[in-house]
Amino acid sequence: MRRGARTGGLLAAAAGCLLLAACGGLSWQPTGPGATTSPVPTSSPDNAAPPGDLAIAHNDTRADSVYPEIGDPLVDALHYDLDLAWAPDTDRLTATETLTFRATADAERIPLDFNEQLAISSATVDGAPVELAVAGNDLTVAHPITAERQYELVLEYAGTPASAPAPSARSDFAQGVGWSITDEHETWTLQEPYGAFTWYAANDHPSDKALYDFTLTVPAPWAGVANGVLTSSTTEGGRSVNTWHLAEPASAYLVTVAFGDFQHTELESASGVPIQVWTDADGEALPGDTSFAPEAIDWLERILGPYPFDSFGVLVVDNDSGMETQTMVTLGDSPYSLSAAVLVHEAAHHWYGDTVTPADWSDVWMNEGMAMYLQGMWEAEQEGIPIARKMDDWAAFESGLRAAAGPPGAFDPAQFGDGNIYYGPALMWQELRERVGEKRFFEVLREWPAAQANDTADRTEYLDWIEDTTGEELSAFFDDWLLDRATPPRD
């Protein structure tokens, strides 16, 4: 996720630093040790699930330490099949959801996250009708479950989804999380740290990654866009039907669906990653710097190794934010959101955040700190300055962010997504780079997402792995950077 708008002297300085990349033009030549530690890949890895194989989506689910009211470890979602029809004239969503899940323990009911804004008309488990209740954002299905057994829940529901309040002070969260409807009755979704429950029944927690298929229906010439690969597109009886398949498991916060009047353009990276850009049919085919998407993938592959998914895309919507929604990043239609710097940032999340995902929201710094550091590396190249100087610039305001919203690894739950989880960890990675040396540092960057593809991890697992990989004892180093309320001294 990109940083949103901020106010105040220190925060305005941070925003200025982020804007530098967009002012420097798009020509680039990777330089320095980080850009040359691995050759340009010639193909992407095959991390996708074979058809019908759900084992790739088995997870060690957990209750969240920051937002325990969302998600339930009893459910391990394996596959969501979402058949969604949008009626823009009435702002009505009509849906059939088929959720295949594994029970992680014996229980008398099935707990899920779902908003009472939508009315469920039918519910079955393994084909048999069941009773259920929805209160607030909690759905309870009255059906016993047995540990390690697999079940199929089918729900039919309809209504007008509404965004939920966001636990954040950021201006681009003001409209809430989840499903949003524009003044033109188009739709889009952003749901970090949660909000999927505003439009489908989910185990809305990052530790639970599942496979997805979408069937999206809307009056033509509008179209539905989602994660993954567009497997079919038809228009019959004045209705457009697009089907999408996501072959790698994703957490609910990384899922996107949008309905609107779109045009789309197909691109390709140098290594052969197919890229698509979906944007307003009345505007430019490649607005802002979206034509830079192939080069962003190329640059990141030089540092991180092969892109970990089978496709990449950009969905441009009517908002003021940006999100690393898996294989189809969602970008607002503002100059900064459509900048090359943001494309690098959101694409970097596909290694850090998407293929390997934090198992708990207390570790969102694992995503944002590395994506921010990689963005900083890219910006430094554009500006022709050392990465250490870029980090010096960021250090000038990082202490203010940390003081305002807490340390990166123990942030204020009411200030999710503030600058403290971005800049402090970015500075930490530069300090680690200087401490362990170029070779071991870039081995850490490449090998972690490759070793953890399609998985989740928590702080202990990640930091233990870094210590094993580098041969360094780093407990005090990480504790200082992640948990101290004051910025640690820098070398």
Short mmCIF file of C-alpha atoms in Angstrom, two decimals:
data_model
loop_
_atom_site.label_atom_id
_atom_site.label_comp_id
_atom_site.label_asym_id
_atom_site.label_seq_id
_atom_site.Cartn_x
_atom_site.Cartn_y
_atom_site.Cartn_z
CA MET A 1 0.00 0.00 0.00
CA ARG A 2 1.31 3.45 -0.79
CA ARG A 3 1.45 6.26 1.72
CA GLY A 4 -1.53 8.56 1.66
CA ALA A 5 -1.73 12.32 2.10
CA ARG A 6 -0.38 13.74 5.36
CA THR A 7 -0.34 17.07 7.15
CA GLY A 8 2.17 18.84 9.35
CA GLY A 9 5.76 19.92 8.75
CA LEU A 10 7.54 16.58 9.16
CA LEU A 11 4.83 14.69 7.30
CA ALA A 12 4.81 17.17 4.44
CA ALA A 13 8.56 16.67 4.10
CA ALA A 14 7.97 12.94 3.81
CA ALA A 15 5.43 13.48 1.06
CA GLY A 16 7.94 15.63 -0.80
CA CYS A 17 10.52 12.85 -0.68
CA LEU A 18 8.05 10.41 -2.17
CA LEU A 19 7.30 12.73 -5.06
CA LEU A 20 10.90 13.07 -6.21
CA ALA A 21 10.86 9.94 -8.38
CA ALA A 22 8.01 11.16 -10.52
CA CYS A 23 9.92 14.37 -11.29
CA GLY A 24 13.02 12.61 -12.55
CA GLY A 25 11.69 11.09 -15.74
CA LEU A 26 11.46 7.42 -16.60
CA SER A 27 14.82 6.61 -18.18
CA TRP A 28 16.92 4.42 -15.92
CA GLN A 29 19.90 2.12 -15.83
CA PRO A 30 20.22 -0.11 -12.76
CA THR A 31 23.42 0.73 -10.92
CA GLY A 32 25.17 -0.35 -7.77
CA PRO A 33 25.45 -3.74 -6.09
CA GLY A 34 21.75 -4.19 -5.50
CA ALA A 35 20.87 -3.92 -9.17
CA THR A 36 23.44 -6.39 -10.44
CA THR A 37 23.45 -9.23 -7.92
CA SER A 38 21.34 -11.48 -10.16
CA PRO A 39 20.78 -11.66 -13.92
CA VAL A 40 17.54 -10.64 -15.55
CA PRO A 41 15.28 -13.71 -15.32
CA THR A 42 14.04 -15.22 -18.56
CA SER A 43 10.84 -16.65 -17.12
CA SER A 44 8.64 -16.46 -14.06
CA PRO A 45 8.42 -19.32 -11.55
CA ASP A 46 5.42 -21.62 -11.55
CA ASN A 47 3.92 -21.16 -8.08
CA ALA A 48 0.35 -21.73 -9.22
CA ALA A 49 -1.89 -24.49 -7.94
CA PRO A 50 -2.73 -27.37 -10.30
CA PRO A 51 -6.43 -27.35 -11.24
CA GLY A 52 -8.52 -28.78 -8.41
CA ASP A 53 -5.60 -28.99 -5.96
CA LEU A 54 -6.38 -26.99 -2.81
CA ALA A 55 -3.40 -28.12 -0.72
CA ILE A 56 -1.50 -24.98 -1.70
CA ALA A 57 -4.09 -22.96 0.25
CA HIS A 58 -3.75 -24.81 3.58
CA ASN A 59 -2.74 -22.31 6.28
CA ASP A 60 -1.91 -22.11 9.95
CA THR A 61 -4.64 -19.63 10.78
CA ARG A 62 -4.58 -17.50 13.92
CA ALA A 63 -6.36 -14.76 15.84
CA ASP A 64 -4.90 -11.33 15.24
CA SER A 65 -3.00 -9.53 17.98
CA VAL A 66 -3.96 -6.05 16.74
CA TYR A 67 -7.52 -6.53 15.42
CA PRO A 68 -8.75 -9.72 17.17
CA GLU A 69 -12.40 -8.98 16.37
CA ILE A 70 -11.82 -9.76 12.66
CA GLY A 71 -11.11 -13.29 11.45
CA ASP A 72 -11.34 -16.63 13.25
CA PRO A 73 -8.69 -19.39 13.30
CA LEU A 74 -11.38 -22.10 13.21
CA VAL A 75 -11.71 -21.55 9.46
CA ASP A 76 -8.99 -22.19 6.89
CA ALA A 77 -10.48 -20.91 3.63
CA LEU A 78 -9.20 -22.86 0.63
CA HIS A 79 -11.19 -21.53 -2.32
CA TYR A 80 -13.72 -18.76 -2.91
CA ASP A 81 -15.94 -18.89 -6.00
CA LEU A 82 -17.63 -15.49 -6.26
CA ASP A 83 -20.42 -15.01 -8.81
CA LEU A 84 -21.21 -11.31 -8.60
CA ALA A 85 -23.68 -9.23 -10.62
CA TRP A 86 -23.71 -5.43 -10.31
CA ALA A 87 -26.73 -3.29 -11.26
CA PRO A 88 -25.50 0.32 -11.51
CA ASP A 89 -29.00 1.72 -11.94
CA THR A 90 -29.95 0.52 -8.45
CA ASP A 91 -26.51 0.09 -6.84
CA ARG A 92 -27.45 -3.49 -6.08
CA LEU A 93 -25.07 -6.43 -5.79
CA THR A 94 -26.52 -9.91 -6.34
CA ALA A 95 -24.16 -12.73 -5.42
CA THR A 96 -23.65 -16.44 -5.07
CA GLU A 97 -20.60 -17.42 -3.05
CA THR A 98 -19.19 -20.90 -2.76
CA LEU A 99 -16.56 -21.19 -0.03
CA THR A 100 -14.55 -24.37 0.35
CA PHE A 101 -12.78 -24.47 3.70
CA ARG A 102 -10.97 -26.73 6.15
CA ALA A 103 -11.98 -26.82 9.80
CA THR A 104 -8.95 -26.43 12.06
CA ALA A 105 -10.72 -27.73 15.21
CA ASP A 106 -14.01 -29.21 16.35
CA ALA A 107 -16.72 -26.60 16.84
CA GLU A 108 -20.50 -26.23 16.96
CA ARG A 109 -20.68 -23.40 14.42
CA ILE A 110 -18.86 -21.85 11.48
CA PRO A 111 -17.65 -18.29 12.17
CA LEU A 112 -17.01 -15.86 9.30
CA ASP A 113 -16.82 -12.12 8.72
CA PHE A 114 -19.79 -10.67 6.81
CA ASN A 115 -21.72 -7.41 7.01
CA GLU A 116 -25.42 -7.28 7.83
CA GLN A 117 -25.82 -4.68 5.07
CA LEU A 118 -26.34 -7.60 2.66
CA ALA A 119 -29.30 -9.96 3.05
CA ILE A 120 -28.64 -13.71 2.76
CA SER A 121 -31.55 -15.53 1.10
CA SER A 122 -30.13 -19.06 0.99
CA ALA A 123 -27.40 -20.98 2.80
CA THR A 124 -26.24 -24.59 2.52
CA VAL A 125 -23.34 -26.63 3.85
CA ASP A 126 -22.42 -29.62 1.70
CA GLY A 127 -25.79 -29.24 -0.01
CA ALA A 128 -27.97 -29.21 3.13
CA PRO A 129 -29.84 -26.04 4.21
CA VAL A 130 -28.51 -24.40 7.38
CA GLU A 131 -29.59 -21.70 9.78
CA LEU A 132 -27.41 -18.65 10.26
CA ALA A 133 -27.26 -15.30 11.99
CA VAL A 134 -25.50 -12.03 11.14
CA ALA A 135 -24.76 -9.44 13.81
CA GLY A 136 -22.62 -6.46 12.93
CA ASN A 137 -19.74 -7.92 10.96
CA ASP A 138 -20.07 -11.47 12.31
CA LEU A 139 -21.72 -14.34 10.44
CA THR A 140 -22.44 -17.52 12.40
CA VAL A 141 -23.54 -20.64 10.53
CA ALA A 142 -25.28 -23.21 12.72
CA HIS A 143 -23.45 -26.31 11.53
CA PRO A 144 -20.96 -28.42 13.51
CA ILE A 145 -17.48 -28.88 12.08
CA THR A 146 -14.78 -31.46 12.73
CA ALA A 147 -11.07 -30.78 12.74
CA GLU A 148 -9.31 -31.40 9.40
CA ARG A 149 -12.56 -32.04 7.52
CA GLN A 150 -13.34 -30.03 4.38
CA TYR A 151 -16.70 -28.32 3.86
CA GLU A 152 -18.51 -26.37 1.15
CA LEU A 153 -20.63 -23.39 2.18
CA VAL A 154 -22.90 -21.81 -0.46
CA LEU A 155 -24.52 -18.43 0.19
CA GLU A 156 -26.92 -16.42 -1.94
CA TYR A 157 -27.26 -12.78 -0.97
CA ALA A 158 -28.04 -9.32 -2.31
CA GLY A 159 -28.09 -5.66 -1.36
CA THR A 160 -26.07 -2.46 -1.54
CA PRO A 161 -22.67 -2.91 0.08
CA ALA A 162 -21.33 -0.10 2.24
CA SER A 163 -17.80 0.69 3.34
CA ALA A 164 -16.79 0.02 6.93
CA PRO A 165 -14.92 2.48 9.18
CA ALA A 166 -11.14 2.23 8.86
CA PRO A 167 -8.82 2.07 11.90
CA SER A 168 -6.67 4.84 10.45
CA ALA A 169 -6.11 8.59 10.57
CA ARG A 170 -4.99 8.75 6.93
CA SER A 171 -7.02 11.00 4.66
CA ASP A 172 -7.28 8.34 1.95
CA PHE A 173 -8.97 6.04 4.49
CA ALA A 174 -11.65 8.60 5.31
CA GLN A 175 -14.23 6.92 3.09
CA GLY A 176 -13.70 3.61 4.87
CA VAL A 177 -12.54 0.14 3.84
CA GLY A 178 -14.16 -2.49 1.65
CA TRP A 179 -16.65 -1.87 -1.16
CA SER A 180 -16.97 1.68 -2.52
CA ILE A 181 -19.45 3.14 -5.02
CA THR A 182 -18.57 6.23 -7.06
CA ASP A 183 -20.91 9.04 -8.09
CA GLU A 184 -21.11 7.35 -11.52
CA HIS A 185 -22.18 4.09 -9.80
CA GLU A 186 -18.93 2.34 -10.65
CA THR A 187 -17.34 0.28 -7.86
CA TRP A 188 -13.94 -0.61 -6.45
CA THR A 189 -12.62 -2.27 -3.31
CA LEU A 190 -9.71 -1.59 -0.94
CA GLN A 191 -9.66 -3.62 2.26
CA GLU A 192 -6.48 -3.33 4.27
CA PRO A 193 -6.38 -4.28 7.13
CA TYR A 194 -9.89 -5.68 6.58
CA GLY A 195 -13.12 -4.93 4.72
CA ALA A 196 -13.68 -7.95 2.48
CA PHE A 197 -16.63 -8.70 4.77
CA THR A 198 -18.47 -5.72 3.25
CA TRP A 199 -19.13 -7.72 0.07
CA TYR A 200 -18.50 -11.43 0.67
CA ALA A 201 -18.33 -13.84 3.60
CA ALA A 202 -14.66 -14.29 4.42
CA ASN A 203 -12.15 -15.26 7.01
CA ASP A 204 -10.88 -11.70 6.72
CA HIS A 205 -7.40 -12.21 8.13
CA PRO A 206 -3.96 -12.17 6.49
CA SER A 207 -2.99 -15.59 7.87
CA ASP A 208 -5.68 -17.23 5.73
CA LYS A 209 -4.76 -17.34 2.03
CA ALA A 210 -7.16 -18.92 -0.48
CA LEU A 211 -7.59 -19.48 -4.21
CA TYR A 212 -10.20 -17.41 -6.06
CA ASP A 213 -12.46 -17.63 -9.10
CA PHE A 214 -14.72 -14.75 -10.10
CA THR A 215 -17.69 -14.49 -12.46
CA LEU A 216 -18.49 -10.78 -12.85
CA THR A 217 -21.67 -9.63 -14.61
CA VAL A 218 -22.68 -6.04 -15.39
CA PRO A 219 -24.63 -4.24 -18.13
CA ALA A 220 -22.49 -3.73 -21.25
CA PRO A 221 -20.33 -1.92 -22.19
CA TRP A 222 -19.16 -1.97 -18.57
CA ALA A 223 -16.92 -4.80 -17.38
CA GLY A 224 -15.86 -6.51 -14.16
CA VAL A 225 -12.17 -6.69 -13.21
CA ALA A 226 -10.58 -8.87 -10.54
CA ASN A 227 -7.34 -10.58 -9.55
CA GLY A 228 -5.57 -13.10 -11.72
CA VAL A 229 -6.04 -14.02 -15.36
CA LEU A 230 -9.08 -13.11 -17.47
CA THR A 231 -10.22 -16.57 -18.63
CA SER A 232 -13.29 -15.53 -20.62
CA SER A 233 -15.12 -12.39 -21.69
CA THR A 234 -18.55 -12.47 -23.32
CA THR A 235 -21.43 -10.10 -24.00
CA GLU A 236 -24.92 -11.54 -24.33
CA GLY A 237 -28.31 -9.89 -23.98
CA GLY A 238 -26.72 -6.56 -23.16
CA ARG A 239 -24.74 -8.03 -20.26
CA SER A 240 -20.98 -8.32 -20.00
CA VAL A 241 -19.63 -11.42 -18.24
CA ASN A 242 -15.94 -11.67 -17.32
CA THR A 243 -14.44 -14.66 -15.53
CA TRP A 244 -11.16 -14.40 -13.65
CA HIS A 245 -8.94 -17.09 -12.11
CA LEU A 246 -6.34 -16.49 -9.41
CA ALA A 247 -4.10 -19.55 -9.35
CA GLU A 248 -2.02 -18.54 -6.33
CA PRO A 249 -3.54 -18.16 -2.85
CA ALA A 250 -4.25 -14.65 -1.59
CA SER A 251 -5.28 -13.14 1.73
CA ALA A 252 -8.65 -11.39 1.68
CA TYR A 253 -7.05 -7.94 1.97
CA LEU A 254 -5.26 -8.54 -1.33
CA VAL A 255 -8.44 -9.24 -3.31
CA THR A 256 -9.93 -6.69 -5.68
CA VAL A 257 -13.14 -6.42 -7.69
CA ALA A 258 -14.25 -3.40 -9.71
CA PHE A 259 -17.16 -2.73 -12.04
CA GLY A 260 -16.98 0.15 -14.48
CA ASP A 261 -16.64 1.41 -18.03
CA PHE A 262 -13.07 0.26 -18.71
CA GLN A 263 -10.64 -0.05 -21.56
CA HIS A 264 -7.63 -2.28 -21.20
CA THR A 265 -4.16 -2.45 -22.72
CA GLU A 266 -1.84 -5.46 -22.77
CA LEU A 267 1.89 -5.07 -22.13
CA GLU A 268 4.75 -7.47 -21.34
CA SER A 269 7.93 -7.33 -19.28
CA ALA A 270 11.31 -8.20 -20.77
CA SER A 271 11.14 -11.57 -19.00
CA GLY A 272 7.73 -12.36 -20.46
CA VAL A 273 5.39 -11.45 -17.59
CA PRO A 274 2.02 -10.51 -19.15
CA ILE A 275 0.79 -7.13 -17.91
CA GLN A 276 -2.60 -5.49 -18.35
CA VAL A 277 -3.75 -1.96 -17.58
CA TRP A 278 -7.48 -1.35 -16.96
CA THR A 279 -8.57 2.27 -16.91
CA ASP A 280 -11.44 4.64 -17.74
CA ALA A 281 -12.77 4.09 -21.25
CA ASP A 282 -13.00 7.86 -21.80
CA GLY A 283 -9.43 8.63 -20.78
CA GLU A 284 -5.91 7.73 -21.80
CA ALA A 285 -5.17 4.05 -22.37
CA LEU A 286 -2.03 4.33 -20.25
CA PRO A 287 -2.57 7.23 -17.83
CA GLY A 288 0.22 8.68 -15.73
CA ASP A 289 3.26 6.43 -15.72
CA THR A 290 1.37 3.14 -16.12
CA SER A 291 3.33 2.42 -19.30
CA PHE A 292 6.32 2.01 -16.96
CA ALA A 293 4.87 -1.17 -15.43
CA PRO A 294 7.02 -3.56 -17.55
CA GLU A 295 10.19 -1.67 -16.59
CA ALA A 296 9.18 -1.72 -12.92
CA ILE A 297 8.92 -5.52 -13.08
CA ASP A 298 12.25 -5.74 -14.93
CA TRP A 299 14.01 -3.57 -12.35
CA LEU A 300 12.63 -5.54 -9.41
CA GLU A 301 13.48 -8.90 -11.00
CA ARG A 302 17.11 -7.85 -11.23
CA ILE A 303 17.17 -7.43 -7.45
CA LEU A 304 14.61 -9.94 -6.15
CA GLY A 305 14.62 -12.71 -8.75
CA PRO A 306 11.74 -13.89 -10.95
CA TYR A 307 8.33 -12.31 -10.50
CA PRO A 308 6.42 -14.80 -8.29
CA PHE A 309 3.06 -14.84 -10.11
CA ASP A 310 1.79 -15.65 -13.58
CA SER A 311 0.48 -12.17 -14.43
CA PHE A 312 0.61 -8.53 -13.35
CA GLY A 313 -1.90 -5.75 -13.85
CA VAL A 314 -2.90 -2.22 -12.97
CA LEU A 315 -6.50 -1.24 -12.23
CA VAL A 316 -7.11 2.52 -12.18
CA VAL A 317 -10.11 3.61 -10.11
CA ASP A 318 -11.69 6.79 -8.82
CA ASN A 319 -9.96 7.17 -5.47
CA ASP A 320 -6.87 8.71 -3.91
CA SER A 321 -4.89 5.68 -2.78
CA GLY A 322 -2.99 2.67 -4.03
CA MET A 323 -2.93 -0.97 -3.01
CA GLU A 324 -0.87 -4.04 -3.84
CA THR A 325 -3.93 -6.17 -4.64
CA GLN A 326 -2.44 -9.45 -5.81
CA THR A 327 -1.53 -9.55 -9.53
CA MET A 328 -3.82 -6.55 -10.19
CA VAL A 329 -2.68 -3.49 -8.23
CA THR A 330 -5.36 -0.90 -7.56
CA LEU A 331 -4.28 2.70 -8.12
CA GLY A 332 -6.20 5.92 -7.67
CA ASP A 333 -6.39 8.30 -10.61
CA SER A 334 -4.11 10.98 -9.11
CA PRO A 335 -0.68 11.98 -10.48
CA TYR A 336 1.17 10.55 -7.50
CA SER A 337 -0.77 7.27 -7.36
CA LEU A 338 -0.03 6.77 -11.08
CA SER A 339 3.67 7.64 -10.74
CA ALA A 340 6.55 5.31 -11.55
CA ALA A 341 7.61 5.39 -7.90
CA VAL A 342 4.26 4.00 -6.77
CA LEU A 343 4.34 1.34 -9.49
CA VAL A 344 7.72 0.18 -8.19
CA HIS A 345 6.39 0.19 -4.62
CA GLU A 346 3.21 -1.78 -5.35
CA ALA A 347 4.97 -4.22 -7.67
CA ALA A 348 7.62 -4.82 -4.95
CA HIS A 349 4.83 -5.96 -2.65
CA HIS A 350 4.32 -8.98 -4.87
CA TRP A 351 7.50 -10.36 -3.36
CA TYR A 352 7.01 -8.76 0.06
CA GLY A 353 3.39 -8.96 1.15
CA ASP A 354 1.72 -10.99 -1.58
CA THR A 355 3.67 -14.21 -2.16
CA VAL A 356 4.87 -14.11 1.45
CA THR A 357 2.29 -12.45 3.68
CA PRO A 358 2.43 -11.42 7.36
CA ALA A 359 0.52 -13.81 9.58
CA ASP A 360 -0.48 -10.99 11.95
CA TRP A 361 -1.13 -7.28 11.42
CA SER A 362 1.55 -6.39 13.98
CA ASP A 363 4.01 -7.35 11.25
CA VAL A 364 2.73 -5.13 8.43
CA TRP A 365 6.19 -3.48 8.62
CA MET A 366 7.50 -6.65 6.90
CA ASN A 367 5.59 -5.57 3.78
CA GLU A 368 5.78 -1.81 3.87
CA GLY A 369 9.33 -1.39 5.11
CA MET A 370 10.83 -3.48 2.32
CA ALA A 371 8.61 -2.01 -0.41
CA MET A 372 9.55 1.45 0.85
CA TYR A 373 13.26 0.58 0.88
CA LEU A 374 13.09 -0.76 -2.67
CA GLN A 375 11.24 2.37 -3.75
CA GLY A 376 14.01 4.37 -2.09
CA MET A 377 16.65 2.41 -4.03
CA TRP A 378 14.83 3.14 -7.26
CA GLU A 379 14.42 6.84 -6.41
CA ALA A 380 18.12 7.13 -5.53
CA GLU A 381 19.03 5.73 -8.94
CA GLN A 382 16.79 8.26 -10.67
CA GLU A 383 18.32 11.10 -8.71
CA GLY A 384 21.88 9.86 -9.17
CA ILE A 385 22.57 9.76 -5.43
CA PRO A 386 23.73 6.97 -3.09
CA ILE A 387 21.02 5.06 -1.27
CA ALA A 388 22.64 6.16 2.01
CA ARG A 389 21.89 9.78 1.15
CA LYS A 390 18.25 8.93 0.39
CA MET A 391 18.00 7.27 3.80
CA ASP A 392 19.54 10.37 5.41
CA ASP A 393 16.74 12.41 3.84
CA TRP A 394 14.11 10.07 5.24
CA ALA A 395 15.76 9.92 8.65
CA ALA A 396 15.14 13.66 9.02
CA PHE A 397 11.42 13.05 9.60
CA GLU A 398 11.22 9.39 10.66
CA SER A 399 11.46 10.12 14.38
CA GLY A 400 8.35 12.31 14.15
CA LEU A 401 6.37 9.54 12.48
CA ARG A 402 7.47 7.05 15.13
CA ALA A 403 6.55 9.42 17.95
CA ALA A 404 3.11 10.10 16.47
CA ALA A 405 1.96 6.55 15.71
CA GLY A 406 4.27 4.29 17.70
CA PRO A 407 7.19 2.05 16.75
CA PRO A 408 6.82 0.03 13.54
CA GLY A 409 6.35 -3.31 15.28
CA ALA A 410 3.97 -2.01 17.96
CA PHE A 411 1.99 0.74 16.24
CA ASP A 412 -1.14 2.45 17.51
CA PRO A 413 -4.06 0.25 16.28
CA ALA A 414 -6.12 3.38 15.60
CA GLN A 415 -3.42 4.67 13.21
CA PHE A 416 -3.01 1.77 10.81
CA GLY A 417 -0.93 2.52 7.73
CA ASP A 418 0.81 5.61 9.03
CA GLY A 419 4.35 6.52 7.98
CA ASN A 420 5.92 4.78 10.99
CA ILE A 421 5.55 1.36 9.38
CA TYR A 422 7.18 2.55 6.15
CA TYR A 423 10.17 4.75 6.86
CA GLY A 424 11.56 3.29 10.09
CA PRO A 425 11.86 -0.23 8.65
CA ALA A 426 13.33 1.20 5.43
CA LEU A 427 16.07 2.84 7.50
CA MET A 428 16.50 -0.46 9.35
CA TRP A 429 17.15 -2.34 6.10
CA GLN A 430 19.85 0.15 5.14
CA GLU A 431 21.50 -0.30 8.53
CA LEU A 432 21.36 -4.09 8.08
CA ARG A 433 22.86 -3.74 4.60
CA GLU A 434 25.80 -1.81 5.99
CA ARG A 435 26.19 -4.27 8.85
CA VAL A 436 26.16 -7.59 6.95
CA GLY A 437 27.57 -6.42 3.62
CA GLU A 438 26.19 -6.27 0.09
CA LYS A 439 26.39 -9.97 -0.78
CA ARG A 440 24.56 -11.31 2.25
CA PHE A 441 22.05 -8.46 2.26
CA PHE A 442 20.91 -9.10 -1.30
CA GLU A 443 20.84 -12.82 -0.65
CA VAL A 444 18.35 -12.09 2.15
CA LEU A 445 16.24 -9.93 -0.18
CA ARG A 446 16.03 -12.58 -2.89
CA GLU A 447 15.89 -15.79 -0.92
CA TRP A 448 13.17 -15.00 1.64
CA PRO A 449 10.23 -14.57 -0.81
CA ALA A 450 11.48 -17.46 -2.94
CA ALA A 451 11.66 -19.77 0.10
CA GLN A 452 8.25 -18.66 1.44
CA ALA A 453 6.24 -18.50 -1.80
CA ASN A 454 2.47 -18.67 -1.22
CA ASP A 455 2.99 -18.75 2.53
CA THR A 456 2.57 -16.57 5.60
CA ALA A 457 5.13 -15.79 8.29
CA ASP A 458 5.37 -13.92 11.55
CA ARG A 459 8.14 -11.78 12.98
CA THR A 460 9.87 -14.56 14.89
CA GLU A 461 10.06 -16.83 11.85
CA TYR A 462 11.33 -14.03 9.61
CA LEU A 463 13.96 -12.66 11.96
CA ASP A 464 15.23 -16.12 12.91
CA TRP A 465 15.61 -16.86 9.20
CA ILE A 466 17.58 -13.65 8.65
CA GLU A 467 19.91 -14.53 11.51
CA ASP A 468 20.45 -18.02 10.12
CA THR A 469 21.07 -16.68 6.62
CA THR A 470 23.48 -13.92 7.62
CA GLY A 471 25.17 -15.71 10.50
CA GLU A 472 24.62 -12.62 12.67
CA GLU A 473 23.00 -12.35 16.10
CA LEU A 474 20.51 -9.54 15.50
CA SER A 475 17.94 -9.72 18.33
CA ALA A 476 18.87 -6.39 19.90
CA PHE A 477 19.20 -4.75 16.49
CA PHE A 478 15.66 -5.69 15.43
CA ASP A 479 14.15 -4.99 18.86
CA ASP A 480 15.59 -1.48 18.80
CA TRP A 481 14.32 -0.69 15.31
CA LEU A 482 10.91 -2.31 15.60
CA LEU A 483 9.90 -1.74 19.22
CA ASP A 484 11.65 1.37 20.54
CA ARG A 485 9.66 4.60 20.62
CA ALA A 486 12.82 6.53 19.74
CA THR A 487 14.73 6.06 16.48
CA PRO A 488 17.90 4.03 17.13
CA PRO A 489 21.29 5.64 16.40
CA ARG A 490 22.40 5.16 12.79
CA ASP A 491 25.93 4.32 11.66
#
